[in-house]
Amino acid sequence: MHFKPIVLCALVEGSQASFNKAALEQVIRRAYRGHLDQSVTPRLVWMEVPPDQAFMNGEKSSVATLMAPVPDGTSNKLRHPFLYELLEQWCVTTGINKNEVVITAPDQSLSRKFLSANRKRMSPLRQIAYIAKTLVRLVRSKSTTGHFNTHINL
């Protein structure tokens, strides 16, 4: 079966990473293909966070978070080099240090459970509205910017 993970990247608006999406998408694709499988087709979703809503240690933060799922049962022997490659290339591409990005590589099933749990925090009717609004935003952004972008605040 062809592996098509949904990779979530949360970025603070105006951060170095937010200006390098095309290059970062290539970094992510190369890491998947180089460490896991040439046929992997990651689907990247960029989640924008307003700068006044991101804090760490009581101060504004520009830390990016990246959730890059791997196939269930991926060994740490494969997972760790994949994570290190993502970290190194993310930092090279954005010019930030490694303490300004958080990268995870959960099993695909855990990633799906996380996304499902996030939706289930809402009532069923609100879930439908949330999914519809998100899909509209993603399609619009893809056609106008070339990237799947959405905003943390729907």
CSV table of C-alpha atoms in Angstrom, one decimal:
chain,number,residue,atom,x,y,z
A,1,MET,CA,0.0,0.0,0.0
A,2,HIS,CA,1.2,3.5,-0.9
A,3,PHE,CA,2.0,5.5,2.3
A,4,LYS,CA,0.5,9.1,2.2
A,5,PRO,CA,1.1,10.6,5.6
A,6,ILE,CA,-0.5,13.9,6.6
A,7,VAL,CA,2.3,16.0,7.9
A,8,LEU,CA,1.2,18.9,10.1
A,9,CYS,CA,3.5,21.9,10.4
A,10,ALA,CA,2.5,24.6,12.9
A,11,LEU,CA,4.3,27.9,12.2
A,12,VAL,CA,4.2,31.3,13.8
A,13,GLU,CA,3.1,33.9,11.2
A,14,GLY,CA,6.1,35.9,10.1
A,15,SER,CA,8.7,33.4,11.4
A,16,GLN,CA,11.6,32.2,9.2
A,17,ALA,CA,9.8,29.0,8.5
A,18,SER,CA,6.7,30.7,7.3
A,19,PHE,CA,8.8,32.3,4.5
A,20,ASN,CA,10.4,29.0,3.4
A,21,LYS,CA,7.4,26.7,2.8
A,22,ALA,CA,8.4,25.5,-0.7
A,23,ALA,CA,11.9,24.7,0.4
A,24,LEU,CA,10.7,23.0,3.6
A,25,GLU,CA,8.3,20.9,1.6
A,26,GLN,CA,11.2,19.6,-0.5
A,27,VAL,CA,13.2,18.9,2.7
A,28,ILE,CA,10.3,16.9,4.1
A,29,ARG,CA,9.8,14.9,0.9
A,30,ARG,CA,13.5,14.2,0.6
A,31,ALA,CA,13.7,12.9,4.2
A,32,TYR,CA,10.7,10.6,3.7
A,33,ARG,CA,12.0,9.2,0.4
A,34,GLY,CA,15.6,9.0,1.6
A,35,HIS,CA,14.9,7.3,4.9
A,36,LEU,CA,11.7,5.4,4.5
A,37,ASP,CA,10.5,4.7,0.9
A,38,GLN,CA,10.9,6.3,-2.5
A,39,SER,CA,7.1,6.0,-3.1
A,40,VAL,CA,6.0,8.0,0.0
A,41,THR,CA,3.8,11.0,-0.8
A,42,PRO,CA,3.6,13.2,2.2
A,43,ARG,CA,0.6,15.7,2.2
A,44,LEU,CA,1.7,18.8,4.0
A,45,VAL,CA,-0.6,21.0,5.9
A,46,TRP,CA,0.7,24.4,7.2
A,47,MET,CA,-1.1,25.7,10.3
A,48,GLU,CA,-0.5,29.4,10.9
A,49,VAL,CA,-0.3,30.6,14.5
A,50,PRO,CA,-0.7,34.4,15.2
A,51,PRO,CA,2.5,35.7,16.8
A,52,ASP,CA,0.6,37.0,19.8
A,53,GLN,CA,-0.7,33.5,20.5
A,54,ALA,CA,2.6,31.6,20.7
A,55,PHE,CA,4.5,31.8,24.0
A,56,MET,CA,7.3,29.8,25.7
A,57,ASN,CA,8.6,30.6,29.2
A,58,GLY,CA,6.3,33.6,29.4
A,59,GLU,CA,7.8,35.2,26.2
A,60,LYS,CA,6.6,35.3,22.6
A,61,SER,CA,7.8,32.3,20.7
A,62,SER,CA,8.5,31.5,17.0
A,63,VAL,CA,9.0,27.8,17.6
A,64,ALA,CA,7.7,25.6,14.9
A,65,THR,CA,6.2,22.2,15.4
A,66,LEU,CA,6.2,19.4,12.9
A,67,MET,CA,4.3,16.1,13.1
A,68,ALA,CA,5.7,13.7,10.4
A,69,PRO,CA,4.0,10.3,10.8
A,70,VAL,CA,5.8,7.1,9.8
A,71,PRO,CA,4.4,3.7,9.0
A,72,ASP,CA,3.3,1.8,12.1
A,73,GLY,CA,6.0,-0.3,13.5
A,74,THR,CA,8.9,1.7,12.0
A,75,SER,CA,12.0,0.8,13.9
A,76,ASN,CA,14.0,3.4,15.8
A,77,LYS,CA,16.9,2.5,13.6
A,78,LEU,CA,14.9,4.1,10.7
A,79,ARG,CA,12.9,6.7,12.7
A,80,HIS,CA,15.9,8.4,14.4
A,81,PRO,CA,17.9,9.2,11.3
A,82,PHE,CA,14.7,10.4,9.6
A,83,LEU,CA,14.1,12.8,12.6
A,84,TYR,CA,17.7,14.0,12.6
A,85,GLU,CA,17.6,14.6,8.9
A,86,LEU,CA,14.4,16.6,9.2
A,87,LEU,CA,15.8,18.6,12.1
A,88,GLU,CA,19.2,19.4,10.4
A,89,GLN,CA,17.7,20.3,7.1
A,90,TRP,CA,14.9,22.4,8.7
A,91,CYS,CA,17.5,24.4,10.5
A,92,VAL,CA,19.7,24.8,7.5
A,93,THR,CA,16.7,25.9,5.3
A,94,THR,CA,15.4,28.4,7.9
A,95,GLY,CA,18.6,29.6,9.5
A,96,ILE,CA,17.3,28.8,13.0
A,97,ASN,CA,18.9,26.7,15.7
A,98,LYS,CA,17.7,23.3,16.7
A,99,ASN,CA,16.0,24.6,19.9
A,100,GLU,CA,13.4,26.5,17.7
A,101,VAL,CA,11.7,23.5,16.2
A,102,VAL,CA,9.9,20.5,17.7
A,103,ILE,CA,9.7,17.5,15.4
A,104,THR,CA,7.9,14.2,16.1
A,105,ALA,CA,7.6,11.1,14.0
A,106,PRO,CA,4.7,9.1,15.5
A,107,ASP,CA,3.3,5.9,14.1
A,108,GLN,CA,0.6,6.6,11.5
A,109,SER,CA,-2.1,5.1,13.7
A,110,LEU,CA,-1.1,7.3,16.6
A,111,SER,CA,-1.2,10.4,14.4
A,112,ARG,CA,-4.6,9.5,13.2
A,113,LYS,CA,-5.8,9.0,16.8
A,114,PHE,CA,-4.4,12.4,17.6
A,115,LEU,CA,-6.3,14.1,14.7
A,116,SER,CA,-9.5,12.2,15.6
A,117,ALA,CA,-9.3,13.2,19.3
A,118,ASN,CA,-8.8,16.8,18.3
A,119,ARG,CA,-12.0,16.8,16.2
A,120,LYS,CA,-13.9,14.8,18.9
A,121,ARG,CA,-13.4,17.7,21.4
A,122,MET,CA,-16.3,19.3,19.5
A,123,SER,CA,-19.9,18.3,19.3
A,124,PRO,CA,-20.8,16.3,16.1
A,125,LEU,CA,-22.5,19.3,14.5
A,126,ARG,CA,-19.4,21.5,15.2
A,127,GLN,CA,-17.2,18.8,13.8
A,128,ILE,CA,-19.0,19.0,10.5
A,129,ALA,CA,-18.6,22.7,10.3
A,130,TYR,CA,-15.0,22.5,11.4
A,131,ILE,CA,-14.1,19.9,8.7
A,132,ALA,CA,-16.0,21.8,6.0
A,133,LYS,CA,-14.4,25.2,6.9
A,134,THR,CA,-10.9,23.6,7.0
A,135,LEU,CA,-11.4,21.8,3.7
A,136,VAL,CA,-12.5,25.0,2.0
A,137,ARG,CA,-9.5,26.9,3.4
A,138,LEU,CA,-7.1,24.2,2.3
A,139,VAL,CA,-8.5,24.0,-1.3
A,140,ARG,CA,-8.5,27.8,-1.6
A,141,SER,CA,-5.0,28.2,-0.3
A,142,LYS,CA,-3.6,25.4,-2.5
A,143,SER,CA,-5.0,27.1,-5.6
A,144,THR,CA,-3.8,30.6,-4.6
A,145,THR,CA,-0.5,29.9,-2.8
A,146,GLY,CA,0.4,26.3,-4.0
A,147,HIS,CA,0.4,25.1,-0.3
A,148,PHE,CA,-2.2,23.7,1.9
A,149,ASN,CA,-2.5,26.5,4.5
A,150,THR,CA,-5.0,26.9,7.3
A,151,HIS,CA,-5.1,29.0,10.4
A,152,ILE,CA,-5.0,27.7,14.0
A,153,ASN,CA,-8.0,30.0,14.7
A,154,LEU,CA,-11.0,28.9,12.7
